[in-house]
């Protein structure tokens, strides 16, 4: 069989990585992360502590909750590139601070009515509209089309009943975006038909009537709590429909609803953001290792003199650089509007698997000290381990990529 000519996909573009504005923003984020976030993480993460209100206020002051919110609504008016760049810097210090940014950036504002939408966008940019996303359920993780939480119309309201799992920041949030089923799929429709996102407005620090929650005891990703939620007749105004396109057969794999492009943009952005967080964690592990290899002596030498360990550092550094270049490329594609669902899945897969490898290697380089809570490398390792699981597992990313490269046979 003669191979066919395949044009480059997406078209070759030379992204303008190094603008002076981006450099300045990165420098600011790095200083902030190292001076103000890292000491808090070192103190609170071992206690499974939460991001303190003072740190949330600093993130808000710097405008980081509204990096991608248009300037006319009070945001920084920048792109996915800058959002990911800042997130890498924050994740280098404490992943949860990079993650809390994703719960603003205009999330929970896509209402049909322009008045409230504008007001919520401004609040989002100021860090006064920080939310939670309740997609997953005990029996619906990778297969989000299996969501069974029900929303039944009752007068001017929806009445929501069901269970959600893994909802990060639920109690501390100003709102929860909840994926619910308002009807069963009709004959010939996809399983995702009938899924909609509702906006549940709430007070920070409590649950509204009908909603109860219990925190899940995680091994890492401290800084905010992750919740098991039970909806027992929670009432939501009928107009609070966020974006029905967010329903999909899987976390991003496939869907056919109107406005699907918007949902894809959201999912693609989330994947690149996760890649950036993974790069931040791997960089943290690398930087900590470089210090440790100079500090620790064995056989009368700093262990950094041993070539096997020097080569390990070289490999770690090369992998971090490669993943950073890749996430920046895909962030740029998103910013210029080039379809890049395949690339977003690829970079999520590659950067997160890289982060697991690099943080694992860093632990090895730290010897016994790496396996203690006295050093931060265990935190980077615990947090990196999550990145291949949430926002769509590595297997789901592989499914997305392979489905776009290799057609299935009719037997499949
Ligand atoms: C700490 C944490 C925070 C989270 N935060 C949130 C949040 O804020 N909001 C939210 O909605 N969700 C959240 N999640 C949920 C997260 O997105 C899911 O855990 C993830 O999508 C995987 O779903 P699952 O855990 O049900 O695993 P499952 O879907 O049960 O997967 C189990 C295994 O089977 C594999 N698998 C499943 N289907 C296939 C397939 N078709 N082909 C090949 N392999 C497959 C998976 O890759 C995995 O290895 C969070 C999860 C964690 C752990």
Short mmCIF file of C-alpha atoms and ligand atoms in Angstrom, two decimals:
data_model
loop_
_atom_site.label_atom_id
_atom_site.label_comp_id
_atom_site.label_asym_id
_atom_site.label_seq_id
_atom_site.Cartn_x
_atom_site.Cartn_y
_atom_site.Cartn_z
CA UNK A 1 0.00 0.00 0.00
CA UNK A 2 1.43 3.42 -0.97
CA UNK A 3 1.22 5.90 1.87
CA UNK A 4 -0.98 8.87 1.07
CA UNK A 5 0.22 12.44 1.39
CA UNK A 6 -1.00 13.76 4.75
CA UNK A 7 -0.81 17.56 5.13
CA UNK A 8 0.53 18.78 8.49
CA UNK A 9 -2.30 19.02 11.04
CA UNK A 10 -2.72 21.60 12.40
CA UNK A 11 -0.95 23.86 9.90
CA UNK A 12 2.58 24.74 10.95
CA UNK A 13 2.49 27.95 12.94
CA UNK A 14 5.29 29.77 14.64
CA UNK A 15 3.81 30.94 17.90
CA UNK A 16 5.11 34.20 19.33
CA UNK A 17 6.11 32.69 22.68
CA UNK A 18 8.38 35.36 24.00
CA UNK A 19 6.63 38.68 24.08
CA UNK A 20 7.93 41.07 26.75
CA UNK A 21 4.43 41.14 28.29
CA UNK A 22 4.42 37.36 28.70
CA UNK A 23 7.88 37.39 30.19
CA UNK A 24 6.82 40.01 32.70
CA UNK A 25 3.69 38.07 33.65
CA UNK A 26 5.67 34.86 34.08
CA UNK A 27 8.24 36.59 36.24
CA UNK A 28 5.52 38.10 38.42
CA UNK A 29 3.79 34.72 38.80
CA UNK A 30 7.07 32.96 39.60
CA UNK A 31 8.02 35.50 42.29
CA UNK A 32 4.56 35.29 43.80
CA UNK A 33 4.55 31.48 43.73
CA UNK A 34 7.95 31.10 45.34
CA UNK A 35 7.65 33.95 47.87
CA UNK A 36 4.00 33.70 48.89
CA UNK A 37 2.53 30.35 47.84
CA UNK A 38 5.36 27.92 48.56
CA UNK A 39 5.74 28.78 52.28
CA UNK A 40 1.98 28.39 52.76
CA UNK A 41 1.98 25.06 50.92
CA UNK A 42 4.91 23.78 52.98
CA UNK A 43 3.07 24.63 56.16
CA UNK A 44 -0.48 23.64 55.28
CA UNK A 45 -0.24 20.71 52.87
CA UNK A 46 1.16 18.31 55.50
CA UNK A 47 -1.86 19.19 57.68
CA UNK A 48 -4.24 18.67 54.71
CA UNK A 49 -4.98 22.38 55.14
CA UNK A 50 -7.03 24.63 52.88
CA UNK A 51 -5.89 27.58 50.79
CA UNK A 52 -6.26 30.46 53.28
CA UNK A 53 -8.55 33.40 52.50
CA UNK A 54 -5.52 35.72 52.51
CA UNK A 55 -3.94 33.75 49.65
CA UNK A 56 -7.21 33.78 47.69
CA UNK A 57 -7.25 37.57 48.12
CA UNK A 58 -3.72 37.85 46.76
CA UNK A 59 -4.66 35.71 43.73
CA UNK A 60 -7.60 38.06 43.19
CA UNK A 61 -5.44 41.21 43.59
CA UNK A 62 -3.08 39.93 40.91
CA UNK A 63 -6.05 39.41 38.58
CA UNK A 64 -5.41 35.68 38.26
CA UNK A 65 -9.07 34.67 38.63
CA UNK A 66 -9.84 36.64 35.47
CA UNK A 67 -6.85 36.01 33.22
CA UNK A 68 -9.12 34.95 30.34
CA UNK A 69 -12.06 37.22 31.22
CA UNK A 70 -12.32 40.08 28.70
CA UNK A 71 -10.92 43.40 29.92
CA UNK A 72 -14.34 45.07 29.40
CA UNK A 73 -15.63 42.86 32.24
CA UNK A 74 -12.70 43.61 34.52
CA UNK A 75 -10.50 40.67 33.56
CA UNK A 76 -6.93 40.70 32.26
CA UNK A 77 -8.29 39.97 28.77
CA UNK A 78 -5.51 37.48 27.99
CA UNK A 79 -5.56 33.99 26.53
CA UNK A 80 -5.23 30.33 27.38
CA UNK A 81 -1.47 30.75 26.89
CA UNK A 82 -1.13 33.19 29.78
CA UNK A 83 -3.64 31.26 31.92
CA UNK A 84 -1.54 28.11 31.52
CA UNK A 85 1.75 29.93 31.98
CA UNK A 86 0.61 31.40 35.31
CA UNK A 87 -0.83 28.03 36.32
CA UNK A 88 2.49 26.29 35.72
CA UNK A 89 4.15 28.77 38.07
CA UNK A 90 1.51 28.30 40.77
CA UNK A 91 1.55 24.50 40.48
CA UNK A 92 5.31 24.58 40.97
CA UNK A 93 4.48 25.79 44.48
CA UNK A 94 1.07 24.19 45.25
CA UNK A 95 -1.12 22.56 42.62
CA UNK A 96 -4.39 23.49 44.31
CA UNK A 97 -3.69 27.22 43.83
CA UNK A 98 -3.39 26.62 40.08
CA UNK A 99 -6.59 24.55 40.19
CA UNK A 100 -8.66 27.14 42.03
CA UNK A 101 -8.05 29.53 39.11
CA UNK A 102 -9.98 27.13 36.87
CA UNK A 103 -13.05 27.61 39.04
CA UNK A 104 -13.25 31.25 37.99
CA UNK A 105 -12.18 32.53 34.49
CA UNK A 106 -15.86 33.09 33.68
CA UNK A 107 -17.01 29.63 34.76
CA UNK A 108 -20.66 29.58 35.79
CA UNK A 109 -21.52 32.77 33.91
CA UNK A 110 -22.87 31.45 30.58
CA UNK A 111 -26.51 32.26 31.25
CA UNK A 112 -28.85 33.23 28.44
CA UNK A 113 -29.71 36.56 30.08
CA UNK A 114 -26.95 39.09 29.29
CA UNK A 115 -27.57 41.24 32.40
CA UNK A 116 -26.69 38.67 35.06
CA UNK A 117 -24.06 37.22 32.76
CA UNK A 118 -22.12 40.50 32.67
CA UNK A 119 -22.39 40.95 36.42
CA UNK A 120 -21.19 37.39 37.07
CA UNK A 121 -18.26 37.81 34.67
CA UNK A 122 -17.11 40.86 36.61
CA UNK A 123 -17.46 38.96 39.88
CA UNK A 124 -15.55 36.04 38.38
CA UNK A 125 -12.68 38.35 37.37
CA UNK A 126 -12.55 39.79 40.91
CA UNK A 127 -12.43 36.33 42.52
CA UNK A 128 -15.89 36.79 44.00
CA UNK A 129 -17.50 34.07 41.88
CA UNK A 130 -15.43 30.95 42.48
CA UNK A 131 -17.24 27.72 41.80
CA UNK A 132 -17.24 23.96 41.75
CA UNK A 133 -17.98 21.55 38.92
CA UNK A 134 -20.14 18.51 39.62
CA UNK A 135 -19.94 16.23 36.59
CA UNK A 136 -18.82 12.87 38.00
CA UNK A 137 -21.06 10.47 39.89
CA UNK A 138 -20.39 7.24 41.76
CA UNK A 139 -21.33 5.29 38.59
CA UNK A 140 -20.35 7.87 35.94
CA UNK A 141 -16.70 8.91 35.66
CA UNK A 142 -15.10 8.37 32.27
CA UNK A 143 -18.54 7.63 30.88
CA UNK A 144 -20.31 10.91 31.63
CA UNK A 145 -23.22 9.95 29.40
CA UNK A 146 -24.12 7.66 32.28
CA UNK A 147 -25.00 10.62 34.52
CA UNK A 148 -28.25 9.82 36.33
CA UNK A 149 -28.81 12.84 38.60
CA UNK A 150 -32.26 14.03 37.64
CA UNK A 151 -33.67 17.52 37.15
CA UNK A 152 -37.47 17.65 37.02
CA UNK A 153 -39.24 20.90 36.11
CA UNK A 154 -41.65 22.19 38.75
CA UNK A 155 -43.14 25.61 37.98
CA UNK A 156 -40.30 28.15 37.73
CA UNK A 157 -37.77 25.72 39.13
CA UNK A 158 -35.85 22.52 38.54
CA UNK A 159 -35.92 19.95 41.32
CA UNK A 160 -32.63 18.05 41.40
CA UNK A 161 -32.16 14.61 42.94
CA UNK A 162 -29.15 12.30 42.77
CA UNK A 163 -25.54 11.82 43.82
CA UNK A 164 -22.34 13.45 42.66
CA UNK A 165 -18.80 12.35 43.50
CA UNK A 166 -15.44 14.10 43.44
CA UNK A 167 -16.81 17.65 43.49
CA UNK A 168 -13.78 19.81 44.38
CA UNK A 169 -14.34 22.99 46.39
CA UNK A 170 -18.12 22.34 46.64
CA UNK A 171 -18.72 23.77 50.12
CA UNK A 172 -16.39 26.77 49.75
CA UNK A 173 -17.83 27.68 46.35
CA UNK A 174 -20.16 30.54 45.37
CA UNK A 175 -21.87 28.22 42.91
CA UNK A 176 -21.89 24.63 41.69
CA UNK A 177 -22.22 23.83 38.01
CA UNK A 178 -24.13 20.54 38.05
CA UNK A 179 -24.48 18.14 35.12
CA UNK A 180 -27.97 16.62 35.27
CA UNK A 181 -30.35 14.58 33.15
CA UNK A 182 -33.59 16.38 32.32
CA UNK A 183 -34.92 13.60 30.03
CA UNK A 184 -33.98 10.17 28.73
CA UNK A 185 -32.50 9.93 25.21
CA UNK A 186 -35.09 9.38 22.49
CA UNK A 187 -34.87 6.54 19.94
CA UNK A 188 -31.78 6.96 17.76
CA UNK A 189 -30.35 9.72 19.96
CA UNK A 190 -26.97 9.55 21.64
CA UNK A 191 -26.78 8.59 25.30
CA UNK A 192 -25.70 12.16 26.09
CA UNK A 193 -29.05 13.56 24.86
CA UNK A 194 -31.00 15.06 27.74
CA UNK A 195 -27.96 16.19 29.75
CA UNK A 196 -27.75 19.85 30.78
CA UNK A 197 -25.58 21.93 33.09
CA UNK A 198 -27.46 23.83 35.78
CA UNK A 199 -26.14 26.69 37.86
CA UNK A 200 -26.74 26.23 41.57
CA UNK A 201 -26.05 29.51 43.38
CA UNK A 202 -25.08 29.16 47.03
CA UNK A 203 -23.40 30.80 49.99
CA UNK A 204 -19.67 30.26 50.46
CA UNK A 205 -18.98 27.83 53.30
CA UNK A 206 -22.34 26.03 53.43
CA UNK A 207 -24.72 23.86 51.41
CA UNK A 208 -28.22 25.02 50.39
CA UNK A 209 -31.43 23.26 51.43
CA UNK A 210 -31.60 19.69 50.11
CA UNK A 211 -27.85 19.36 49.48
CA UNK A 212 -25.58 17.44 51.84
CA UNK A 213 -21.94 16.54 51.44
CA UNK A 214 -19.09 14.63 52.99
CA UNK A 215 -15.43 15.23 52.15
CA UNK A 216 -13.42 12.42 50.55
CA UNK A 217 -10.15 11.57 52.30
CA UNK A 218 -7.62 11.98 49.47
CA UNK A 219 -3.91 11.12 49.56
CA UNK A 220 -2.96 14.47 48.03
CA UNK A 221 -4.29 17.53 46.22
CA UNK A 222 -4.80 19.33 49.49
CA UNK A 223 -5.71 23.00 49.60
CA UNK A 224 -9.39 22.43 49.02
CA UNK A 225 -11.76 19.62 49.86
CA UNK A 226 -13.27 17.17 47.39
CA UNK A 227 -16.86 16.14 48.12
CA UNK A 228 -19.38 13.38 47.81
CA UNK A 229 -22.69 15.21 47.32
CA UNK A 230 -26.31 14.10 47.74
CA UNK A 231 -29.01 16.19 46.05
CA UNK A 232 -32.37 15.56 47.65
CA UNK A 233 -34.88 17.87 45.97
CA UNK A 234 -32.51 20.83 45.51
CA UNK A 235 -34.39 23.69 43.82
CA UNK A 236 -32.74 25.70 41.03
CA UNK A 237 -34.43 28.48 39.01
CA UNK A 238 -35.51 27.31 35.54
CA UNK A 239 -33.41 30.05 33.89
CA UNK A 240 -30.18 28.78 35.44
CA UNK A 241 -29.22 26.59 32.51
CA UNK A 242 -25.52 27.10 31.86
CA UNK A 243 -24.66 25.47 28.59
CA UNK A 244 -26.42 22.37 27.50
CA UNK A 245 -23.57 21.60 25.12
CA UNK A 246 -21.34 20.58 28.00
CA UNK A 247 -22.95 17.14 27.96
CA UNK A 248 -20.84 14.61 26.14
CA UNK A 249 -20.65 10.87 25.74
CA UNK A 250 -17.41 10.84 27.62
CA UNK A 251 -15.16 13.37 29.17
CA UNK A 252 -14.66 15.03 25.83
CA UNK A 253 -14.83 12.03 23.56
CA UNK A 254 -17.93 12.69 21.54
CA UNK A 255 -21.20 14.59 21.47
CA UNK A 256 -23.69 16.09 19.06
CA UNK A 257 -25.56 18.83 20.87
CA UNK A 258 -25.95 22.42 19.75
CA UNK A 259 -23.13 24.64 20.93
CA UNK A 260 -20.84 21.66 21.15
CA UNK A 261 -17.92 23.75 19.92
CA UNK A 262 -18.12 25.80 23.11
CA UNK A 263 -18.04 22.65 25.23
CA UNK A 264 -15.03 21.42 23.27
CA UNK A 265 -13.23 24.67 23.90
CA UNK A 266 -13.90 24.27 27.61
CA UNK A 267 -12.66 20.67 27.67
CA UNK A 268 -9.63 21.42 25.51
CA UNK A 269 -8.68 24.33 27.72
CA UNK A 270 -9.04 22.13 30.82
CA UNK A 271 -6.71 19.54 29.27
CA UNK A 272 -4.01 22.06 28.39
CA UNK A 273 -4.39 23.62 31.84
CA UNK A 274 -3.84 20.19 33.40
CA UNK A 275 -0.75 19.74 31.22
CA UNK A 276 0.59 23.07 32.48
CA UNK A 277 -0.05 22.08 36.09
CA UNK A 278 1.75 18.78 35.46
CA UNK A 279 4.74 20.66 34.05
CA UNK A 280 4.80 22.87 37.15
CA UNK A 281 4.88 19.82 39.42
CA UNK A 282 7.64 18.14 37.40
CA UNK A 283 9.66 21.34 37.43
CA UNK A 284 9.29 21.51 41.20
CA UNK A 285 10.60 17.97 41.51
CA UNK A 286 13.51 18.75 39.19
CA UNK A 287 14.47 21.96 41.00
CA UNK A 288 14.28 20.27 44.40
CA UNK A 289 16.44 17.42 43.10
CA UNK A 290 19.12 19.74 41.75
CA UNK A 291 19.45 21.27 45.22
CA UNK A 292 19.42 17.93 46.99
CA UNK A 293 22.10 16.42 44.75
CA UNK A 294 24.46 19.23 45.78
CA UNK A 295 23.54 19.03 49.46
CA UNK A 296 23.68 15.28 50.08
CA UNK A 297 27.09 13.60 50.28
CA UNK A 298 27.97 9.92 50.02
CA UNK A 299 31.31 8.22 49.37
CA UNK A 300 32.98 11.56 50.15
CA UNK A 301 31.18 13.35 47.29
CA UNK A 302 28.02 15.31 46.73
CA UNK A 303 25.81 12.68 45.13
CA UNK A 304 25.40 15.09 42.21
CA UNK A 305 28.90 14.05 41.12
CA UNK A 306 27.70 10.55 40.24
CA UNK A 307 27.11 10.34 36.52
CA UNK A 308 24.05 8.11 36.77
CA UNK A 309 22.30 10.79 38.80
CA UNK A 310 23.54 13.61 36.58
CA UNK A 311 22.09 11.81 33.57
CA UNK A 312 18.82 11.33 35.40
CA UNK A 313 18.64 15.10 35.95
CA UNK A 314 19.39 15.73 32.28
CA UNK A 315 16.56 13.41 31.25
CA UNK A 316 14.16 15.03 33.70
CA UNK A 317 15.02 18.51 32.45
CA UNK A 318 14.62 17.52 28.81
CA UNK A 319 11.20 15.99 29.50
CA UNK A 320 10.00 19.09 31.35
CA UNK A 321 11.12 21.39 28.52
CA UNK A 322 9.50 19.20 25.90
CA UNK A 323 6.16 19.10 27.71
CA UNK A 324 6.24 22.86 28.28
CA UNK A 325 6.86 23.56 24.62
CA UNK A 326 3.99 21.24 23.71
CA UNK A 327 1.43 22.76 26.11
CA UNK A 328 2.38 26.25 24.96
CA UNK A 329 1.92 25.23 21.35
CA UNK A 330 -1.55 23.82 22.03
CA UNK A 331 -2.51 26.83 24.19
CA UNK A 332 -1.53 29.05 21.28
CA UNK A 333 -3.65 27.00 18.88
CA UNK A 334 -6.62 27.41 21.20
CA UNK A 335 -6.03 31.16 21.39
CA UNK A 336 -5.93 31.56 17.62
CA UNK A 337 -8.98 29.33 17.18
CA UNK A 338 -7.37 26.38 15.38
CA UNK A 339 -9.29 23.15 16.07
CA UNK A 340 -6.94 21.07 18.21
CA UNK A 341 -8.97 18.53 20.16
CA UNK A 342 -6.50 15.80 19.23
CA UNK A 343 -3.50 17.89 20.29
CA UNK A 344 -5.17 18.89 23.57
CA UNK A 345 -5.70 15.21 24.40
CA UNK A 346 -2.12 14.41 23.35
CA UNK A 347 -0.59 17.07 25.54
CA UNK A 348 -2.74 16.12 28.52
CA UNK A 349 -1.60 12.53 28.09
CA UNK A 350 2.08 13.27 27.55
CA UNK A 351 2.59 16.03 30.13
CA UNK A 352 0.81 14.20 32.94
CA UNK A 353 2.56 10.87 32.31
CA UNK A 354 5.85 12.81 32.16
CA UNK A 355 5.04 14.43 35.49
CA UNK A 356 4.48 11.04 37.13
CA UNK A 357 7.81 9.79 35.76
CA UNK A 358 9.79 12.88 36.73
CA UNK A 359 8.40 13.20 40.27
CA UNK A 360 8.97 9.48 40.77
CA UNK A 361 12.60 9.86 39.63
CA UNK A 362 13.00 12.85 41.95
CA UNK A 363 11.87 10.73 44.88
CA UNK A 364 14.48 8.13 43.95
CA UNK A 365 17.19 10.82 43.81
CA UNK A 366 16.22 11.92 47.33
CA UNK A 367 16.76 8.38 48.70
CA UNK A 368 15.10 7.75 52.06
CA UNK A 369 14.54 11.46 52.60
CA UNK A 370 12.27 11.47 49.58
CA UNK A 371 9.97 9.04 51.29
CA UNK A 372 9.26 11.39 54.18
CA UNK A 373 7.03 14.36 54.74
CA UNK A 374 10.14 16.37 55.69
CA UNK A 375 10.80 17.11 52.01
CA UNK A 376 8.41 18.54 49.44
CA UNK A 377 9.16 15.96 46.78
CA UNK A 378 6.49 13.64 48.18
CA UNK A 379 3.91 16.38 47.68
CA UNK A 380 4.91 16.89 44.05
CA UNK A 381 4.76 13.11 43.54
CA UNK A 382 1.31 12.73 45.18
CA UNK A 383 -0.13 15.63 43.22
CA UNK A 384 1.42 14.55 39.92
CA UNK A 385 -0.11 11.11 40.36
CA UNK A 386 -3.58 12.63 40.20
CA UNK A 387 -2.98 14.42 36.91
CA UNK A 388 -3.20 11.21 34.86
CA UNK A 389 -6.59 10.46 36.45
CA UNK A 390 -8.68 13.62 36.63
CA UNK A 391 -9.88 15.76 33.70
CA UNK A 392 -10.16 12.48 31.76
CA UNK A 393 -7.79 9.59 32.44
CA UNK A 394 -4.77 8.78 30.25
CA UNK A 395 -6.77 5.93 28.72
CA UNK A 396 -9.56 8.31 27.73
CA UNK A 397 -7.02 10.70 26.14
CA UNK A 398 -5.59 7.76 24.18
CA UNK A 399 -9.07 6.90 23.05
CA UNK A 400 -9.66 10.45 21.81
CA UNK A 401 -6.32 10.55 19.97
CA UNK A 402 -6.61 7.10 18.41
CA UNK A 403 -10.21 7.72 17.31
CA UNK A 404 -8.94 10.75 15.39
CA UNK A 405 -6.05 8.91 13.75
CA UNK A 406 -7.24 5.38 13.19
CA UNK A 407 -10.77 4.80 11.88
CA UNK A 408 -12.60 1.92 13.54
CA UNK A 409 -13.70 -0.95 11.39
CA UNK A 410 -17.45 -1.60 10.94
CA UNK A 411 -16.99 -4.59 13.29
CA UNK A 412 -15.97 -2.34 16.19
C1 LIG B 1 -8.96 14.20 43.48
C2 LIG B 1 -9.99 14.23 42.40
C3 LIG B 1 -10.63 15.40 42.09
C4 LIG B 1 -11.64 15.41 41.14
N1 LIG B 1 -12.35 16.56 40.91
C5 LIG B 1 -13.47 16.53 40.16
C6 LIG B 1 -14.35 17.65 40.11
O1 LIG B 1 -14.10 18.71 40.70
N2 LIG B 1 -15.51 17.52 39.41
C7 LIG B 1 -15.85 16.35 38.75
O2 LIG B 1 -16.91 16.29 38.15
N3 LIG B 1 -15.03 15.28 38.78
C8 LIG B 1 -13.85 15.33 39.47
N4 LIG B 1 -13.03 14.25 39.53
C9 LIG B 1 -13.45 13.00 38.85
C10 LIG B 1 -12.51 12.59 37.73
O3 LIG B 1 -12.71 13.36 36.60
C11 LIG B 1 -12.74 11.08 37.50
O4 LIG B 1 -12.18 10.40 38.60
C12 LIG B 1 -12.12 10.59 36.21
O5 LIG B 1 -12.77 11.12 35.07
C13 LIG B 1 -12.16 9.06 36.12
O6 LIG B 1 -13.42 8.56 36.41
P1 LIG B 1 -13.57 7.38 37.48
O7 LIG B 1 -12.79 7.78 38.70
O8 LIG B 1 -15.00 7.08 37.65
O9 LIG B 1 -12.81 6.16 36.84
P2 LIG B 1 -13.47 5.09 35.84
O10 LIG B 1 -14.16 5.79 34.72
O11 LIG B 1 -14.22 4.08 36.63
O12 LIG B 1 -12.15 4.42 35.26
C14 LIG B 1 -11.47 3.33 35.91
C15 LIG B 1 -10.37 2.85 34.94
O13 LIG B 1 -10.97 2.37 33.74
C16 LIG B 1 -10.41 3.06 32.62
N5 LIG B 1 -11.43 3.20 31.58
C17 LIG B 1 -12.72 3.63 31.71
N6 LIG B 1 -13.33 3.64 30.52
C18 LIG B 1 -12.42 3.21 29.61
C19 LIG B 1 -12.44 3.00 28.18
N7 LIG B 1 -13.53 3.25 27.43
N8 LIG B 1 -11.32 2.55 27.58
C20 LIG B 1 -10.20 2.30 28.30
N9 LIG B 1 -10.11 2.48 29.64
C21 LIG B 1 -11.21 2.94 30.27
C22 LIG B 1 -9.96 4.39 33.18
O14 LIG B 1 -8.98 4.99 32.36
C23 LIG B 1 -9.42 3.96 34.54
O15 LIG B 1 -8.13 3.46 34.39
C24 LIG B 1 -11.98 14.22 40.44
C25 LIG B 1 -11.29 13.05 40.72
C26 LIG B 1 -10.31 13.03 41.69
C27 LIG B 1 -9.62 11.72 42.00
#
